[in-house]
mmCIF file of C-alpha atoms and ligand atoms in Angstrom:
data_model
loop_
_atom_site.group_PDB
_atom_site.id
_atom_site.type_symbol
_atom_site.label_atom_id
_atom_site.label_comp_id
_atom_site.label_asym_id
_atom_site.label_seq_id
_atom_site.Cartn_x
_atom_site.Cartn_y
_atom_site.Cartn_z
ATOM 1 C CA MET A 1 -13.128 8.584 -18.181
ATOM 2 C CA ALA A 2 -12.705 8.927 -14.419
ATOM 3 C CA TYR A 3 -15.599 7.683 -12.334
ATOM 4 C CA LYS A 4 -17.379 10.041 -9.978
ATOM 5 C CA LEU A 5 -17.137 9.547 -6.212
ATOM 6 C CA ASP A 6 -20.454 7.698 -5.753
ATOM 7 C CA THR A 7 -19.395 5.216 -8.437
ATOM 8 C CA VAL A 8 -15.941 4.717 -6.901
ATOM 9 C CA CYS A 9 -17.601 3.660 -3.612
ATOM 10 C CA ILE A 10 -19.155 0.718 -5.482
ATOM 11 C CA HIS A 11 -16.659 -0.145 -8.224
ATOM 12 C CA GLY A 12 -13.392 1.603 -7.414
ATOM 13 C CA SER A 13 -11.779 3.740 -10.120
ATOM 14 C CA GLY A 14 -11.151 0.871 -12.511
ATOM 15 C CA GLN A 15 -11.904 -2.790 -13.139
ATOM 16 C CA ARG A 16 -11.767 -5.271 -10.301
ATOM 17 C CA LYS A 17 -9.351 -8.189 -10.578
ATOM 18 C CA GLU A 18 -11.381 -11.187 -11.768
ATOM 19 C CA ILE A 19 -10.111 -14.320 -10.127
ATOM 20 C CA ASP A 20 -12.886 -16.803 -10.919
ATOM 21 C CA ASN A 21 -15.068 -16.862 -14.030
ATOM 22 C CA THR A 22 -18.553 -17.154 -12.537
ATOM 23 C CA GLY A 23 -19.456 -13.516 -13.163
ATOM 24 C CA SER A 24 -20.347 -13.127 -9.492
ATOM 25 C CA ILE A 25 -21.582 -9.564 -8.896
ATOM 26 C CA SER A 26 -20.647 -9.562 -5.227
ATOM 27 C CA PHE A 27 -16.918 -10.060 -4.759
ATOM 28 C CA PRO A 28 -16.316 -13.650 -3.507
ATOM 29 C CA ILE A 29 -15.101 -14.292 0.040
ATOM 30 C CA TYR A 30 -11.857 -16.235 -0.253
ATOM 31 C CA GLN A 31 -12.086 -17.941 3.109
ATOM 32 C CA THR A 32 -8.798 -19.807 2.884
ATOM 33 C CA ALA A 33 -5.543 -19.820 4.838
ATOM 34 C CA ALA A 34 -3.336 -21.201 2.047
ATOM 35 C CA TYR A 35 -3.297 -21.690 -1.747
ATOM 36 C CA ALA A 36 -2.037 -24.680 -3.766
ATOM 37 C CA HIS A 37 1.010 -24.199 -5.966
ATOM 38 C CA PRO A 38 0.687 -25.273 -9.626
ATOM 39 C CA GLY A 39 4.230 -26.697 -9.614
ATOM 40 C CA VAL A 40 7.640 -26.544 -8.006
ATOM 41 C CA GLY A 41 8.834 -22.956 -7.781
ATOM 42 C CA ARG A 42 5.512 -21.711 -9.161
ATOM 43 C CA SER A 43 2.783 -19.649 -7.510
ATOM 44 C CA THR A 44 -0.666 -18.411 -8.526
ATOM 45 C CA GLY A 45 0.373 -15.132 -6.921
ATOM 46 C CA TYR A 46 -1.344 -16.334 -3.756
ATOM 47 C CA ASP A 47 0.571 -18.405 -1.208
ATOM 48 C CA TYR A 48 -0.726 -17.650 2.285
ATOM 49 C CA SER A 49 -3.542 -15.382 3.488
ATOM 50 C CA ARG A 50 -1.440 -13.411 5.974
ATOM 51 C CA VAL A 51 0.389 -12.110 2.914
ATOM 52 C CA GLN A 52 -2.196 -12.196 0.096
ATOM 53 C CA ASN A 53 -5.957 -12.601 0.024
ATOM 54 C CA PRO A 54 -8.157 -11.557 -2.917
ATOM 55 C CA THR A 55 -11.083 -10.306 -0.797
ATOM 56 C CA ARG A 56 -8.788 -8.165 1.334
ATOM 57 C CA GLU A 57 -7.034 -6.870 -1.793
ATOM 58 C CA GLU A 58 -10.378 -5.831 -3.265
ATOM 59 C CA ALA A 59 -11.200 -3.834 -0.103
ATOM 60 C CA GLU A 60 -7.721 -2.260 -0.294
ATOM 61 C CA ARG A 61 -8.259 -1.337 -3.941
ATOM 62 C CA ILE A 62 -11.536 0.495 -3.234
ATOM 63 C CA VAL A 63 -10.100 2.389 -0.232
ATOM 64 C CA ALA A 64 -6.947 3.375 -2.164
ATOM 65 C CA ASP A 65 -9.138 4.684 -5.008
ATOM 66 C CA LEU A 66 -11.438 6.583 -2.628
ATOM 67 C CA GLU A 67 -8.448 8.240 -0.925
ATOM 68 C CA HIS A 68 -6.594 8.933 -4.206
ATOM 69 C CA GLY A 69 -3.734 6.757 -2.950
ATOM 70 C CA ARG A 70 -1.407 4.451 -4.794
ATOM 71 C CA GLU A 71 -1.788 1.703 -2.221
ATOM 72 C CA ALA A 72 -3.853 0.767 0.835
ATOM 73 C CA LEU A 73 -3.320 -1.884 3.491
ATOM 74 C CA ALA A 74 -6.255 -3.425 5.379
ATOM 75 C CA PHE A 75 -5.834 -4.264 9.071
ATOM 76 C CA SER A 76 -7.933 -6.084 11.639
ATOM 77 C CA SER A 77 -8.814 -2.778 13.353
ATOM 78 C CA GLY A 78 -8.018 0.921 13.253
ATOM 79 C CA MET A 79 -5.604 0.464 16.158
ATOM 80 C CA ALA A 80 -3.868 -2.410 14.338
ATOM 81 C CA ALA A 81 -3.300 0.056 11.465
ATOM 82 C CA VAL A 82 -1.951 2.743 13.837
ATOM 83 C CA SER A 83 0.379 0.339 15.617
ATOM 84 C CA ALA A 84 1.723 -1.134 12.352
ATOM 85 C CA PHE A 85 2.354 2.424 11.136
ATOM 86 C CA MET A 86 4.371 3.150 14.299
ATOM 87 C CA GLU A 87 6.806 0.372 13.278
ATOM 88 C CA LEU A 88 8.219 2.840 10.734
ATOM 89 C CA PHE A 89 9.797 4.745 13.638
ATOM 90 C CA ARG A 90 12.878 4.047 15.764
ATOM 91 C CA PRO A 91 14.159 4.786 19.261
ATOM 92 C CA GLY A 92 15.075 8.466 19.447
ATOM 93 C CA ASP A 93 12.376 9.569 16.997
ATOM 94 C CA HIS A 94 9.888 12.266 17.957
ATOM 95 C CA ILE A 95 6.268 12.834 16.951
ATOM 96 C CA VAL A 96 4.144 15.995 17.123
ATOM 97 C CA ALA A 97 0.461 15.081 17.519
ATOM 98 C CA THR A 98 -2.935 16.728 17.884
ATOM 99 C CA ASP A 99 -3.678 17.034 21.606
ATOM 100 C CA ASP A 100 -7.325 16.065 21.244
ATOM 101 C CA LEU A 101 -6.542 12.666 19.699
ATOM 102 C CA TYR A 102 -8.610 9.473 19.748
ATOM 103 C CA GLY A 103 -8.076 7.873 23.186
ATOM 104 C CA GLY A 104 -6.793 4.560 21.788
ATOM 105 C CA THR A 105 -4.099 6.351 19.797
ATOM 106 C CA ILE A 106 -2.999 8.233 22.923
ATOM 107 C CA ARG A 107 -2.788 4.863 24.692
ATOM 108 C CA GLN A 108 -0.664 3.449 21.835
ATOM 109 C CA PHE A 109 1.679 6.430 22.127
ATOM 110 C CA ARG A 110 1.937 6.162 25.919
ATOM 111 C CA LEU A 111 2.050 2.391 26.395
ATOM 112 C CA ILE A 112 4.055 1.302 23.362
ATOM 113 C CA ASN A 113 5.819 4.213 21.668
ATOM 114 C CA GLU A 114 7.262 5.457 24.936
ATOM 115 C CA LYS A 115 8.659 2.014 25.794
ATOM 116 C CA ASN A 116 10.228 1.925 22.324
ATOM 117 C CA GLY A 117 11.911 5.284 22.852
ATOM 118 C CA ILE A 118 9.605 7.254 20.554
ATOM 119 C CA SER A 119 8.524 10.491 22.231
ATOM 120 C CA VAL A 120 5.382 12.507 21.498
ATOM 121 C CA THR A 121 4.552 16.188 22.014
ATOM 122 C CA TYR A 122 0.852 17.062 21.977
ATOM 123 C CA VAL A 123 -0.200 20.478 20.725
ATOM 124 C CA ASP A 124 -3.337 22.200 19.513
ATOM 125 C CA THR A 125 -2.637 21.603 15.812
ATOM 126 C CA SER A 126 -5.328 24.085 14.772
ATOM 127 C CA ASP A 127 -2.666 26.643 15.804
ATOM 128 C CA LEU A 128 0.231 26.336 13.320
ATOM 129 C CA GLU A 129 2.582 28.271 15.596
ATOM 130 C CA GLN A 130 2.217 25.588 18.262
ATOM 131 C CA ILE A 131 3.244 22.934 15.715
ATOM 132 C CA ARG A 132 6.310 24.910 14.641
ATOM 133 C CA ALA A 133 7.329 25.486 18.260
ATOM 134 C CA ALA A 134 7.035 21.749 19.062
ATOM 135 C CA LEU A 135 9.343 20.578 16.251
ATOM 136 C CA GLN A 136 12.629 19.063 17.429
ATOM 137 C CA LYS A 137 15.760 17.988 15.616
ATOM 138 C CA ASN A 138 14.524 14.389 15.715
ATOM 139 C CA THR A 139 10.879 15.037 14.727
ATOM 140 C CA LYS A 140 9.934 12.419 12.128
ATOM 141 C CA LEU A 141 6.166 12.719 12.035
ATOM 142 C CA ILE A 142 3.273 15.125 12.473
ATOM 143 C CA TYR A 143 0.124 13.194 13.335
ATOM 144 C CA LEU A 144 -3.261 14.891 12.883
ATOM 145 C CA GLU A 145 -6.897 14.202 13.478
ATOM 146 C CA THR A 146 -9.227 16.747 11.928
ATOM 147 C CA PRO A 147 -11.913 17.361 12.957
ATOM 148 C CA THR A 148 -10.977 16.059 16.411
ATOM 149 C CA ASN A 149 -12.797 13.769 18.740
ATOM 150 C CA PRO A 150 -14.792 14.982 20.652
ATOM 151 C CA MET A 151 -14.042 18.729 20.506
ATOM 152 C CA MET A 152 -14.386 19.053 16.707
ATOM 153 C CA GLN A 153 -11.293 21.206 16.265
ATOM 154 C CA VAL A 154 -10.207 21.691 12.663
ATOM 155 C CA THR A 155 -6.601 21.744 11.435
ATOM 156 C CA ASP A 156 -5.481 23.194 8.090
ATOM 157 C CA ILE A 157 -3.975 20.069 6.467
ATOM 158 C CA ALA A 158 -2.311 21.846 3.517
ATOM 159 C CA ALA A 159 -0.636 24.390 5.811
ATOM 160 C CA VAL A 160 0.679 21.619 8.087
ATOM 161 C CA SER A 161 1.924 19.680 5.060
ATOM 162 C CA ARG A 162 4.070 22.700 4.139
ATOM 163 C CA ILE A 163 5.536 22.692 7.654
ATOM 164 C CA ALA A 164 6.230 18.933 7.373
ATOM 165 C CA ARG A 165 7.881 19.390 3.985
ATOM 166 C CA GLU A 166 10.141 22.178 5.275
ATOM 167 C CA LYS A 167 11.065 20.057 8.255
ATOM 168 C CA GLY A 168 11.537 16.928 6.138
ATOM 169 C CA CYS A 169 9.190 14.819 8.259
ATOM 170 C CA LEU A 170 6.079 12.807 7.411
ATOM 171 C CA LEU A 171 2.498 13.972 7.800
ATOM 172 C CA ALA A 172 -0.205 11.462 8.766
ATOM 173 C CA VAL A 173 -3.923 12.243 8.995
ATOM 174 C CA ASP A 174 -6.539 10.076 10.696
ATOM 175 C CA ASN A 175 -9.481 10.575 8.312
ATOM 176 C CA THR A 176 -12.001 8.398 10.173
ATOM 177 C CA PHE A 177 -14.453 11.206 10.975
ATOM 178 C CA LEU A 178 -14.958 12.804 7.557
ATOM 179 C CA THR A 179 -14.127 9.737 5.408
ATOM 180 C CA PRO A 180 -12.836 10.010 1.814
ATOM 181 C CA TYR A 181 -16.369 10.963 0.809
ATOM 182 C CA PHE A 182 -15.822 14.396 2.379
ATOM 183 C CA GLN A 183 -12.034 14.802 2.674
ATOM 184 C CA ASN A 184 -8.883 13.525 0.907
ATOM 185 C CA PRO A 185 -5.778 14.354 2.984
ATOM 186 C CA LEU A 186 -3.331 12.921 0.393
ATOM 187 C CA ASP A 187 -4.508 15.602 -2.059
ATOM 188 C CA LEU A 188 -3.697 18.218 0.602
ATOM 189 C CA GLY A 189 -0.126 16.994 1.034
ATOM 190 C CA ALA A 190 -0.411 14.225 3.655
ATOM 191 C CA ASP A 191 1.878 11.202 3.264
ATOM 192 C CA ILE A 192 -0.290 8.662 5.072
ATOM 193 C CA VAL A 193 -4.008 8.436 5.709
ATOM 194 C CA ILE A 194 -5.306 6.318 8.587
ATOM 195 C CA HIS A 195 -8.800 4.886 8.939
ATOM 196 C CA SER A 196 -10.779 3.070 11.515
ATOM 197 C CA ALA A 197 -13.024 1.312 8.978
ATOM 198 C CA THR A 198 -15.063 0.141 11.975
ATOM 199 C CA LYS A 199 -16.767 3.502 11.717
ATOM 200 C CA TYR A 200 -18.239 5.079 8.569
ATOM 201 C CA LEU A 201 -16.460 2.977 5.934
ATOM 202 C CA GLU A 202 -18.116 -0.227 7.152
ATOM 203 C CA GLY A 203 -20.969 1.775 8.550
ATOM 204 C CA HIS A 204 -23.185 -0.795 10.272
ATOM 205 C CA ASN A 205 -21.666 -1.180 13.754
ATOM 206 C CA ASP A 206 -20.928 -4.831 13.059
ATOM 207 C CA THR A 207 -17.226 -5.340 12.413
ATOM 208 C CA LEU A 208 -13.780 -3.897 13.090
ATOM 209 C CA GLY A 209 -11.244 -2.878 10.452
ATOM 210 C CA GLY A 210 -8.543 -0.328 9.703
ATOM 211 C CA PHE A 211 -6.568 1.045 6.742
ATOM 212 C CA LEU A 212 -3.336 2.814 5.949
ATOM 213 C CA VAL A 213 -3.290 4.601 2.579
ATOM 214 C CA MET A 214 -0.266 6.163 0.912
ATOM 215 C CA ASN A 215 1.159 7.508 -2.316
ATOM 216 C CA ARG A 216 4.872 7.120 -1.817
ATOM 217 C CA GLU A 217 6.240 3.847 -3.150
ATOM 218 C CA ASP A 218 9.075 3.611 -0.562
ATOM 219 C CA ILE A 219 6.632 3.984 2.353
ATOM 220 C CA ALA A 220 4.209 1.514 0.777
ATOM 221 C CA GLN A 221 6.944 -1.072 0.398
ATOM 222 C CA GLU A 222 8.183 -0.732 3.946
ATOM 223 C CA LEU A 223 4.654 -0.913 5.352
ATOM 224 C CA ARG A 224 3.796 -3.930 3.197
ATOM 225 C CA GLY A 225 6.823 -5.691 4.731
ATOM 226 C CA ILE A 226 5.701 -4.782 8.255
ATOM 227 C CA PHE A 227 2.145 -5.860 7.393
ATOM 228 C CA LYS A 228 3.081 -9.373 6.347
ATOM 229 C CA THR A 229 5.515 -9.750 9.241
ATOM 230 C CA ILE A 230 3.244 -8.786 12.128
ATOM 231 C CA GLY A 231 0.133 -10.459 10.709
ATOM 232 C CA SER A 232 -2.627 -8.070 11.711
ATOM 233 C CA GLY A 233 -4.250 -8.125 8.258
ATOM 234 C CA LEU A 234 -8.013 -7.983 7.867
ATOM 235 C CA ALA A 235 -9.840 -11.345 7.677
ATOM 236 C CA PRO A 236 -11.604 -12.301 4.406
ATOM 237 C CA PHE A 237 -15.155 -12.121 5.768
ATOM 238 C CA ASP A 238 -14.521 -8.777 7.497
ATOM 239 C CA SER A 239 -13.007 -7.492 4.247
ATOM 240 C CA TRP A 240 -16.229 -8.451 2.512
ATOM 241 C CA LEU A 241 -18.385 -6.721 5.144
ATOM 242 C CA ILE A 242 -16.369 -3.534 4.652
ATOM 243 C CA LEU A 243 -16.617 -3.865 0.863
ATOM 244 C CA ARG A 244 -20.385 -4.156 1.182
ATOM 245 C CA GLY A 245 -20.559 -1.265 3.619
ATOM 246 C CA MET A 246 -18.566 1.042 1.361
ATOM 247 C CA LYS A 247 -20.997 0.575 -1.552
ATOM 248 C CA THR A 248 -23.459 2.840 0.296
ATOM 249 C CA LEU A 249 -20.887 5.253 1.763
ATOM 250 C CA ALA A 250 -22.056 8.157 -0.417
ATOM 251 C CA VAL A 251 -25.767 7.939 0.433
ATOM 252 C CA ARG A 252 -25.045 7.231 4.078
ATOM 253 C CA MET A 253 -22.681 10.203 4.506
ATOM 254 C CA GLU A 254 -25.196 12.585 2.922
ATOM 255 C CA LYS A 255 -27.926 11.436 5.294
ATOM 256 C CA HIS A 256 -25.639 11.393 8.371
ATOM 257 C CA GLN A 257 -24.776 14.997 7.586
ATOM 258 C CA GLU A 258 -28.362 16.079 6.954
ATOM 259 C CA ASN A 259 -29.471 14.532 10.258
ATOM 260 C CA ALA A 260 -26.515 15.957 12.196
ATOM 261 C CA LEU A 261 -27.177 19.486 10.964
ATOM 262 C CA ALA A 262 -30.874 19.281 11.835
ATOM 263 C CA LEU A 263 -30.084 17.858 15.271
ATOM 264 C CA ALA A 264 -27.357 20.466 15.945
ATOM 265 C CA LYS A 265 -29.822 23.270 15.147
ATOM 266 C CA TRP A 266 -32.462 21.753 17.395
ATOM 267 C CA LEU A 267 -29.988 21.280 20.257
ATOM 268 C CA GLN A 268 -29.108 24.982 20.049
ATOM 269 C CA THR A 269 -32.716 25.825 20.953
ATOM 270 C CA GLN A 270 -32.710 23.653 24.096
ATOM 271 C CA GLU A 271 -32.596 25.305 27.487
ATOM 272 C CA LYS A 272 -30.406 22.638 29.097
ATOM 273 C CA VAL A 273 -27.856 22.616 26.275
ATOM 274 C CA ARG A 274 -25.001 25.080 26.738
ATOM 275 C CA ASP A 275 -23.126 24.859 23.445
ATOM 276 C CA VAL A 276 -23.172 22.685 20.365
ATOM 277 C CA LEU A 277 -19.970 21.670 18.597
ATOM 278 C CA TYR A 278 -20.676 20.776 14.979
ATOM 279 C CA ILE A 279 -18.447 21.886 12.126
ATOM 280 C CA GLY A 280 -21.495 22.376 9.905
ATOM 281 C CA LEU A 281 -22.743 25.282 12.044
ATOM 282 C CA ASP A 282 -21.879 28.739 10.653
ATOM 283 C CA GLU A 283 -20.464 29.873 13.989
ATOM 284 C CA HIS A 284 -18.017 26.951 14.290
ATOM 285 C CA PRO A 285 -14.469 28.412 14.294
ATOM 286 C CA GLY A 286 -13.211 25.681 11.969
ATOM 287 C CA GLN A 287 -15.844 26.173 9.317
ATOM 288 C CA GLU A 288 -13.830 28.328 6.961
ATOM 289 C CA ILE A 289 -10.928 25.852 6.771
ATOM 290 C CA THR A 290 -13.373 22.968 6.489
ATOM 291 C CA LYS A 291 -15.037 24.616 3.498
ATOM 292 C CA ARG A 292 -11.638 24.981 1.863
ATOM 293 C CA GLN A 293 -10.297 21.488 2.493
ATOM 294 C CA SER A 294 -13.406 19.294 2.760
ATOM 295 C CA ARG A 295 -16.601 18.637 0.830
ATOM 296 C CA GLY A 296 -18.819 18.259 3.882
ATOM 297 C CA PHE A 297 -19.173 18.255 7.641
ATOM 298 C CA GLY A 298 -19.990 14.665 8.533
ATOM 299 C CA GLY A 299 -22.268 13.229 11.195
ATOM 300 C CA MET A 300 -20.392 13.737 14.473
ATOM 301 C CA LEU A 301 -21.293 16.376 17.028
ATOM 302 C CA ALA A 302 -20.762 17.115 20.713
ATOM 303 C CA PHE A 303 -22.570 19.313 23.207
ATOM 304 C CA HIS A 304 -22.271 20.548 26.762
ATOM 305 C CA VAL A 305 -25.328 20.414 28.999
ATOM 306 C CA ASP A 306 -26.060 22.427 32.139
ATOM 307 C CA SER A 307 -25.041 19.830 34.736
ATOM 308 C CA ARG A 308 -23.804 16.347 35.426
ATOM 309 C CA GLU A 309 -27.319 15.449 36.574
ATOM 310 C CA THR A 310 -28.611 16.223 33.089
ATOM 311 C CA VAL A 311 -25.894 14.015 31.573
ATOM 312 C CA TYR A 312 -26.893 11.058 33.776
ATOM 313 C CA ARG A 313 -30.540 11.649 33.061
ATOM 314 C CA VAL A 314 -29.977 11.658 29.291
ATOM 315 C CA LEU A 315 -27.765 8.576 29.316
ATOM 316 C CA GLU A 316 -30.226 6.620 31.441
ATOM 317 C CA ARG A 317 -33.344 7.687 29.587
ATOM 318 C CA VAL A 318 -32.466 7.484 25.901
ATOM 319 C CA LYS A 319 -34.333 4.653 24.159
ATOM 320 C CA LEU A 320 -33.819 4.852 20.406
ATOM 321 C CA ILE A 321 -30.341 6.355 20.809
ATOM 322 C CA ARG A 322 -28.015 3.825 22.422
ATOM 323 C CA PHE A 323 -25.485 4.728 25.103
ATOM 324 C CA ALA A 324 -22.396 3.146 23.568
ATOM 325 C CA GLU A 325 -18.886 3.815 22.328
ATOM 326 C CA SER A 326 -18.014 3.850 18.656
ATOM 327 C CA LEU A 327 -19.503 5.886 15.844
ATOM 328 C CA GLY A 328 -20.249 6.028 12.166
ATOM 329 C CA GLY A 329 -22.928 3.333 11.960
ATOM 330 C CA THR A 330 -26.593 3.308 10.981
ATOM 331 C CA GLU A 331 -27.637 3.470 14.662
ATOM 332 C CA SER A 332 -27.404 6.762 16.596
ATOM 333 C CA LEU A 333 -25.021 6.384 19.529
ATOM 334 C CA ILE A 334 -24.362 8.716 22.433
ATOM 335 C CA THR A 335 -21.030 8.671 24.270
ATOM 336 C CA TYR A 336 -19.811 10.137 27.547
ATOM 337 C CA PRO A 337 -16.170 10.974 26.694
ATOM 338 C CA VAL A 338 -15.025 11.529 30.304
ATOM 339 C CA THR A 339 -15.721 7.930 31.313
ATOM 340 C CA GLN A 340 -15.520 6.200 27.934
ATOM 341 C CA THR A 341 -13.334 7.268 25.003
ATOM 342 C CA HIS A 342 -11.161 9.672 27.027
ATOM 343 C CA SER A 343 -10.928 7.912 30.394
ATOM 344 C CA ASP A 344 -7.186 7.411 29.846
ATOM 345 C CA VAL A 345 -6.485 11.120 29.336
ATOM 346 C CA PRO A 346 -5.314 12.815 32.567
ATOM 347 C CA ASP A 347 -8.052 14.860 34.235
ATOM 348 C CA GLU A 348 -6.388 18.289 34.016
ATOM 349 C CA LYS A 349 -5.564 17.745 30.320
ATOM 350 C CA ARG A 350 -9.139 16.749 29.605
ATOM 351 C CA ARG A 351 -10.489 19.786 31.415
ATOM 352 C CA ALA A 352 -8.104 22.133 29.606
ATOM 353 C CA ARG A 353 -9.623 20.934 26.329
ATOM 354 C CA GLY A 354 -13.210 21.277 27.505
ATOM 355 C CA ILE A 355 -13.787 17.542 27.888
ATOM 356 C CA ASP A 356 -15.571 17.750 31.232
ATOM 357 C CA GLU A 357 -18.399 15.942 33.007
ATOM 358 C CA THR A 358 -21.053 17.927 31.135
ATOM 359 C CA LEU A 359 -19.904 16.955 27.631
ATOM 360 C CA LEU A 360 -21.772 14.420 25.503
ATOM 361 C CA ARG A 361 -20.824 13.229 22.033
ATOM 362 C CA MET A 362 -23.195 11.905 19.422
ATOM 363 C CA SER A 363 -22.763 9.852 16.316
ATOM 364 C CA VAL A 364 -25.931 10.811 14.486
ATOM 365 C CA GLY A 365 -27.347 7.740 12.753
ATOM 366 C CA LEU A 366 -29.621 7.196 9.793
ATOM 367 C CA GLU A 367 -32.955 7.040 11.619
ATOM 368 C CA ASP A 368 -35.582 9.681 10.846
ATOM 369 C CA VAL A 369 -34.209 12.804 12.515
ATOM 370 C CA GLN A 370 -37.619 13.574 14.079
ATOM 371 C CA ASP A 371 -37.394 10.296 15.982
ATOM 372 C CA ILE A 372 -33.855 11.118 17.151
ATOM 373 C CA ILE A 373 -34.976 14.558 18.309
ATOM 374 C CA ALA A 374 -38.051 13.168 20.070
ATOM 375 C CA ASP A 375 -35.888 10.673 21.947
ATOM 376 C CA LEU A 376 -33.421 13.332 23.107
ATOM 377 C CA GLN A 377 -36.273 15.644 24.032
ATOM 378 C CA GLN A 378 -37.893 13.101 26.352
ATOM 379 C CA ALA A 379 -34.471 12.208 27.772
ATOM 380 C CA LEU A 380 -33.515 15.830 28.476
ATOM 381 C CA GLY A 381 -36.889 16.188 30.185
HETATM 382 C C1 PLP B 401 -12.198 4.212 16.491
HETATM 383 C C2 PLP B 401 -11.103 5.073 16.084
HETATM 384 C C3 PLP B 401 -9.792 4.576 15.966
HETATM 385 C C4 PLP B 401 -9.441 3.143 16.320
HETATM 386 O O1 PLP B 401 -10.063 2.219 15.486
HETATM 387 P P1 PLP B 401 -10.557 0.750 15.948
HETATM 388 O O2 PLP B 401 -11.157 0.212 14.715
HETATM 389 O O3 PLP B 401 -11.516 0.943 17.077
HETATM 390 O O4 PLP B 401 -9.344 0.009 16.385
HETATM 391 C C5 PLP B 401 -8.808 5.450 15.524
HETATM 392 N N1 PLP B 401 -9.080 6.747 15.237
HETATM 393 C C6 PLP B 401 -10.328 7.243 15.348
HETATM 394 C C7 PLP B 401 -10.566 8.677 15.006
HETATM 395 C C8 PLP B 401 -11.369 6.439 15.772
HETATM 396 O O5 PLP B 401 -12.596 6.951 15.901
#
């Protein structure tokens, strides 16, 4: 009997690997660098923690099960996962990517991929024609974020996977925003799923982590080799924090979504708010695709206000809501994309996407939504 999603968050789809015999309910933290060998030429299956660690493997098992993947790899951060993934590609390769990508991923592409001879074309991937037009002879990967950060654009994953299949290239989806609780890109034809576990998977704004999840055995093997070579695997204690965080993923995501929807509706009634970008609103252009490919809308929203003065006023006056980068934790955070997450994106590109000096992004936390609203109300003034 297959477990339901809420159960998988806590137990995975099957039995955990029992390594000691204490019956410990919480998975033990194997805080060790090395493991003793029982004899010459023999191994317990564990030699060195860069390569194998039981706590990390347990976190990988749960994430693989949540994403319906065959295998997952746990990294020290989301960016460590992205940069390890890029080691699959060679000089001369080409990538087509969503133009409204997470700023750190754009930096990876510009600072490291370019130097390694891997070129990237950015397009609005919510428009399939733009993807088709950007394909080159040497295109090896289509890289999506959906919904995007911060403009909340939605891309049809299944449709793009058909384009990737025709082209014979890979499709990767960064699933950080909706999490496997609301969306499973592998089921829609993606080859690789990427996570910043720093966000909703861990969920408490207190550690970094990242995952790559895949179904194809050849890709898994190659990435496992890269993983143990470059050594950016997740530490045992951080693996445990993410394991603990994921146990409550289901209840947290439901509440994040409930709060975000209530806040989005309230924001729409505010005089100083120009438009509200939340995929859970009926008028959001990506809602129809979202309803087809996802089970929910998540807890991220963005909004434009009437002026830069209002932005400064809000950022300086919020009390309960903290003015900080990051997202996906219990605490509500407000971000100013122009100076924070998207400061590395050239000005004219930012503007063309609507990321201007009047845009604010919010990660709606798990506080009582009336308290969140009251804080924003006094800050908007
Ligand atoms: C935060 C984030 C990343 C990078 O993850 P880190 O854990 O900060 O390294 C990648 N993609 C998205 C969508 C993110 O929000």
